[in-house]
Tab-separated table of C-alpha atoms and ligand atoms in Angstrom:
chain	number	residue	atom	x	y	z
A	1	MET	CA	-0.028	0.008	0.035
A	2	VAL	CA	1.305	3.432	-0.852
A	3	VAL	CA	0.036	6.488	0.903
A	4	ILE	CA	0.857	9.854	-0.719
A	5	GLY	CA	0.572	12.989	1.413
A	6	LEU	CA	1.336	13.173	5.027
A	7	GLY	CA	-1.119	15.800	6.094
A	8	ARG	CA	-3.606	15.047	8.994
A	9	PHE	CA	-5.647	12.638	6.896
A	10	GLY	CA	-2.778	10.754	5.167
A	11	GLY	CA	-0.689	10.709	8.394
A	12	SER	CA	-3.535	9.151	10.449
A	13	LEU	CA	-4.345	6.735	7.720
A	14	ALA	CA	-0.784	5.491	7.396
A	15	GLN	CA	-0.366	4.979	11.122
A	16	GLU	CA	-3.577	3.175	11.361
A	17	LEU	CA	-2.739	0.891	8.493
A	18	THR	CA	0.602	0.165	10.087
A	19	ARG	CA	-1.052	-0.632	13.453
A	20	HIS	CA	-3.245	-3.175	11.574
A	21	GLY	CA	-0.128	-4.899	10.150
A	22	SER	CA	-0.168	-3.547	6.566
A	23	GLU	CA	3.099	-2.800	4.867
A	24	VAL	CA	2.961	0.809	3.956
A	25	LEU	CA	5.128	3.146	1.871
A	26	VAL	CA	4.572	6.760	2.568
A	27	LEU	CA	5.580	9.578	0.220
A	28	ASP	CA	5.597	13.341	0.666
A	29	ASN	CA	7.589	16.145	-0.817
A	30	ARG	CA	8.141	17.775	2.652
A	31	PRO	CA	11.267	16.105	4.154
A	32	HIS	CA	10.484	17.060	7.786
A	33	LEU	CA	7.201	15.171	7.508
A	34	VAL	CA	8.767	12.074	5.983
A	35	GLN	CA	11.374	12.185	8.750
A	36	GLN	CA	8.704	12.473	11.358
A	37	PHE	CA	6.940	9.275	10.001
A	38	SER	CA	9.982	7.198	9.211
A	39	ASP	CA	9.828	5.248	12.502
A	40	ALA	CA	6.042	4.777	12.473
A	41	VAL	CA	5.620	3.108	8.976
A	42	THR	CA	7.424	0.472	7.054
A	43	HIS	CA	9.028	2.778	4.358
A	44	ALA	CA	9.050	6.462	4.054
A	45	ALA	CA	10.577	8.526	1.209
A	46	VAL	CA	10.732	12.147	0.068
A	47	ALA	CA	9.252	12.481	-3.457
A	48	ASP	CA	7.322	14.777	-5.666
A	49	THR	CA	4.648	12.411	-6.778
A	50	THR	CA	3.853	14.443	-9.874
A	51	ASP	CA	7.122	13.267	-11.305
A	52	PRO	CA	6.676	9.883	-13.036
A	53	GLU	CA	10.322	9.010	-12.861
A	54	ALA	CA	10.291	9.500	-9.095
A	55	LEU	CA	7.379	7.105	-8.801
A	56	ARG	CA	9.156	4.428	-10.939
A	57	GLN	CA	12.379	4.708	-8.917
A	58	LEU	CA	10.429	3.981	-5.758
A	59	ASP	CA	8.765	0.924	-7.336
A	60	VAL	CA	5.339	2.528	-7.003
A	61	PRO	CA	4.054	0.483	-10.105
A	62	GLY	CA	4.611	-2.719	-8.060
A	63	PHE	CA	1.963	-1.844	-5.533
A	64	ARG	CA	-1.601	-2.834	-6.031
A	65	ARG	CA	-3.142	-0.163	-3.864
A	66	ALA	CA	-2.518	3.542	-3.329
A	67	VAL	CA	-4.187	6.368	-1.430
A	68	VAL	CA	-3.733	9.950	-2.729
A	69	ALA	CA	-4.123	12.055	0.452
A	70	ILE	CA	-3.168	15.369	-1.035
A	71	GLY	CA	-5.987	17.838	-0.461
A	72	ASP	CA	-5.392	21.510	-0.937
A	73	ASP	CA	-2.965	21.283	-3.821
A	74	LEU	CA	-5.443	20.425	-6.611
A	75	GLU	CA	-2.854	20.225	-9.345
A	76	ALA	CA	-0.670	17.784	-7.437
A	77	SER	CA	-3.661	15.757	-6.340
A	78	ILE	CA	-5.043	15.345	-9.869
A	79	LEU	CA	-1.599	14.820	-11.540
A	80	THR	CA	-0.608	12.109	-8.984
A	81	THR	CA	-3.868	10.332	-9.357
A	82	SER	CA	-3.643	10.245	-13.131
A	83	LEU	CA	-0.034	9.086	-12.926
A	84	LEU	CA	-0.912	6.219	-10.663
A	85	SER	CA	-3.652	5.332	-13.132
A	86	ASP	CA	-1.166	5.343	-16.048
A	87	LEU	CA	1.134	3.163	-14.061
A	88	GLY	CA	-1.601	0.543	-13.787
A	89	ILE	CA	-2.242	0.628	-9.956
A	90	SER	CA	-5.404	-1.457	-9.720
A	91	CYS	CA	-6.972	0.199	-6.678
A	92	ILE	CA	-6.610	3.964	-6.224
A	93	TRP	CA	-8.308	5.827	-3.439
A	94	ALA	CA	-8.182	9.601	-3.514
A	95	LYS	CA	-9.182	12.325	-1.095
A	96	ALA	CA	-11.242	15.229	-2.415
A	97	THR	CA	-11.806	18.637	-0.890
A	98	ASN	CA	-15.278	18.918	-2.558
A	99	ARG	CA	-17.572	17.143	-4.926
A	100	GLN	CA	-16.150	18.799	-8.091
A	101	HIS	CA	-12.593	17.861	-7.120
A	102	GLY	CA	-13.924	14.322	-6.500
A	103	ARG	CA	-15.484	14.125	-9.922
A	104	ILE	CA	-12.278	15.168	-11.675
A	105	LEU	CA	-10.308	12.545	-9.585
A	106	GLU	CA	-12.753	9.868	-10.790
A	107	ARG	CA	-12.253	11.073	-14.396
A	108	VAL	CA	-8.446	10.745	-14.190
A	109	GLY	CA	-8.576	7.304	-12.668
A	110	ALA	CA	-9.426	7.175	-8.905
A	111	HIS	CA	-11.540	4.094	-8.145
A	112	TYR	CA	-12.766	5.445	-4.850
A	113	VAL	CA	-13.099	9.055	-3.817
A	114	VAL	CA	-13.468	10.120	-0.155
A	115	LEU	CA	-14.587	13.571	1.054
A	116	PRO	CA	-13.609	13.518	4.725
A	117	GLU	CA	-14.434	17.059	5.612
A	118	HIS	CA	-17.707	17.055	3.756
A	119	ASP	CA	-18.894	13.712	5.160
A	120	MET	CA	-17.760	14.550	8.666
A	121	GLY	CA	-19.749	17.754	8.413
A	122	GLU	CA	-22.955	15.862	7.423
A	123	ARG	CA	-22.389	13.308	10.238
A	124	VAL	CA	-21.958	15.916	12.973
A	125	ALA	CA	-25.001	17.769	11.686
A	126	HIS	CA	-27.000	14.698	12.634
A	127	LEU	CA	-25.379	14.397	16.027
A	128	VAL	CA	-25.732	18.012	17.168
A	129	THR	CA	-29.365	18.305	16.388
A	130	GLY	CA	-30.849	15.084	17.886
A	131	ARG	CA	-30.328	12.303	20.396
A	132	MET	CA	-28.087	10.296	18.136
A	133	LEU	CA	-24.747	9.213	19.517
A	134	ASP	CA	-23.373	8.295	16.058
A	135	TYR	CA	-24.565	8.260	12.528
A	136	ILE	CA	-23.152	6.488	9.454
A	137	GLN	CA	-24.644	7.083	6.056
A	138	VAL	CA	-24.172	3.737	4.256
A	139	GLU	CA	-25.784	4.874	1.069
A	140	ASP	CA	-27.610	7.966	-0.051
A	141	ASP	CA	-30.768	6.909	1.717
A	142	TYR	CA	-29.692	4.287	4.180
A	143	ALA	CA	-28.118	4.806	7.542
A	144	ILE	CA	-26.936	3.072	10.736
A	145	VAL	CA	-27.230	5.036	13.977
A	146	LYS	CA	-26.345	4.588	17.549
A	147	THR	CA	-28.985	6.098	19.964
A	148	ARG	CA	-30.456	5.886	23.289
A	149	ALA	CA	-33.440	3.435	23.688
A	150	PRO	CA	-36.623	5.489	23.227
A	151	ASN	CA	-39.318	4.970	25.875
A	152	ILE	CA	-41.592	3.310	23.520
A	153	THR	CA	-39.030	0.351	23.319
A	154	VAL	CA	-38.316	0.183	27.008
A	155	ASP	CA	-39.289	-2.981	29.178
A	156	GLN	CA	-40.888	-4.898	26.446
A	157	PRO	CA	-39.515	-7.208	23.735
A	158	LEU	CA	-38.689	-5.530	20.450
A	159	ASN	CA	-41.416	-7.572	18.641
A	160	GLY	CA	-43.868	-6.157	21.152
A	161	SER	CA	-42.986	-2.539	20.449
A	162	ARG	CA	-43.282	-3.425	16.703
A	163	VAL	CA	-40.379	-1.135	15.940
A	164	ARG	CA	-39.985	-2.480	12.403
A	165	SER	CA	-43.606	-2.248	11.310
A	166	LYS	CA	-44.332	1.063	13.067
A	167	TYR	CA	-41.048	2.892	12.436
A	168	GLY	CA	-39.560	1.027	9.512
A	169	VAL	CA	-36.196	0.493	11.318
A	170	THR	CA	-34.434	-2.625	12.535
A	171	VAL	CA	-32.613	-2.741	15.903
A	172	VAL	CA	-29.494	-4.702	15.155
A	173	GLY	CA	-27.483	-4.330	18.343
A	174	ILE	CA	-27.918	-3.338	22.064
A	175	LYS	CA	-25.493	-2.242	24.875
A	176	ARG	CA	-26.468	-2.280	28.455
A	177	PRO	CA	-24.673	0.168	30.768
A	178	GLY	CA	-21.155	-1.243	31.591
A	179	GLU	CA	-21.451	-4.023	29.133
A	180	GLY	CA	-20.370	-4.505	25.478
A	181	PHE	CA	-22.688	-4.578	22.325
A	182	THR	CA	-24.529	-7.738	21.636
A	183	HIS	CA	-26.941	-8.753	18.739
A	184	ALA	CA	-30.539	-7.709	19.273
A	185	THR	CA	-33.286	-10.225	18.461
A	186	GLN	CA	-37.053	-9.901	18.561
A	187	ASP	CA	-37.008	-11.104	22.153
A	188	THR	CA	-34.475	-8.487	23.309
A	189	VAL	CA	-35.935	-6.237	26.081
A	190	PRO	CA	-34.318	-2.744	26.128
A	191	HIS	CA	-34.190	-0.832	29.429
A	192	HIS	CA	-33.732	2.766	30.320
A	193	GLY	CA	-30.094	3.778	29.712
A	194	ASP	CA	-29.466	1.086	27.055
A	195	ILE	CA	-27.903	2.065	23.725
A	196	LEU	CA	-29.256	0.747	20.535
A	197	ILE	CA	-27.743	0.259	17.071
A	198	VAL	CA	-30.473	0.843	14.501
A	199	SER	CA	-30.488	0.568	10.701
A	200	GLY	CA	-32.970	1.805	8.032
A	201	ARG	CA	-33.756	4.479	5.696
A	202	SER	CA	-32.182	7.747	6.777
A	203	HIS	CA	-35.472	9.658	7.437
A	204	GLU	CA	-36.877	6.642	9.408
A	205	VAL	CA	-33.866	6.207	11.624
A	206	GLU	CA	-33.781	9.929	12.231
A	207	ARG	CA	-37.462	9.831	13.265
A	208	PHE	CA	-36.799	6.848	15.456
A	209	ALA	CA	-33.826	8.524	17.123
A	210	ASP	CA	-35.917	11.631	17.796
A	211	LEU	CA	-38.493	9.721	19.895
A	212	THR	CA	-38.145	10.361	23.599
B	301	ADP	P1	-4.698	17.449	5.288
B	301	ADP	O1	-5.841	18.352	5.061
B	301	ADP	O2	-5.093	16.073	5.495
B	301	ADP	O3	-3.831	17.903	6.393
B	301	ADP	P2	-3.079	18.461	3.200
B	301	ADP	O4	-3.644	18.725	1.784
B	301	ADP	O5	-2.750	19.689	4.029
B	301	ADP	O6	-3.902	17.349	3.896
B	301	ADP	O7	-1.664	17.723	3.084
B	301	ADP	C1	-1.278	17.040	1.909
B	301	ADP	C2	0.187	16.594	2.043
B	301	ADP	O8	0.508	16.291	0.613
B	301	ADP	C3	1.163	17.667	2.493
B	301	ADP	O9	1.956	17.121	3.460
B	301	ADP	C4	2.005	17.907	1.195
B	301	ADP	O10	3.343	18.125	1.528
B	301	ADP	C5	1.829	16.689	0.410
B	301	ADP	N1	1.953	16.993	-1.005
B	301	ADP	C6	1.477	18.012	-1.700
B	301	ADP	N2	1.897	18.000	-3.024
B	301	ADP	C7	2.785	16.813	-3.131
B	301	ADP	C8	3.512	16.327	-4.168
B	301	ADP	N3	3.507	16.932	-5.366
B	301	ADP	N4	4.242	15.320	-3.933
B	301	ADP	C9	4.268	14.727	-2.746
B	301	ADP	N5	3.646	15.138	-1.660
B	301	ADP	C10	2.832	16.307	-1.789
């Protein structure tokens, strides 16, 4: 795996991959950043990744996966992504600062585009307005949320409160205070203070999480 750009996003990504046992080559054109990461990852090198020769010398074409974590410098992000595509890297992830940037990255060869600031902004919007403790948008109209058990579900089995038929959502997991998460079944009885993991269409899980 090659990670290009050691800003906040690329740096955290490279460290997490290394913690999970992946072999990671990190590249950045700023020597002090490369120096800083040299002990934390498998290989680190200073390179301008818009230079095809530099990529070849570092054996980048031999990697199957790459993440372009250059954000603000659009030209460098686009050029690097298109070079990786030309070099035949089979799985290219690229970070975009906005949707337009993301569309260009897809055009020049990115297989997956992530919009971390945009996605996190949307996610926090859901958290600050309601009772949700976490919110993950799985697809445009489908989400998984973590929320406190609403009163209508408390002290009766889930099939009794008819969560699915009334609210269109499925409770998939439950956590009692001081315990870990377990799978929820139709016989699970939530109590006050329990936390639920709920999946369903976005507006339905939002409505469910807003119940008191
Ligand atoms: P973040 O918002 O995650 O902090 P940045 O866009 O600030 O991300 O950081 C991107 C990183 O990419 C910087 O460390 C920068 O030095 C590096 N970078 C930018 N252009 C190139 C390039 N042409 N070659 C290699 N690294 C680059």
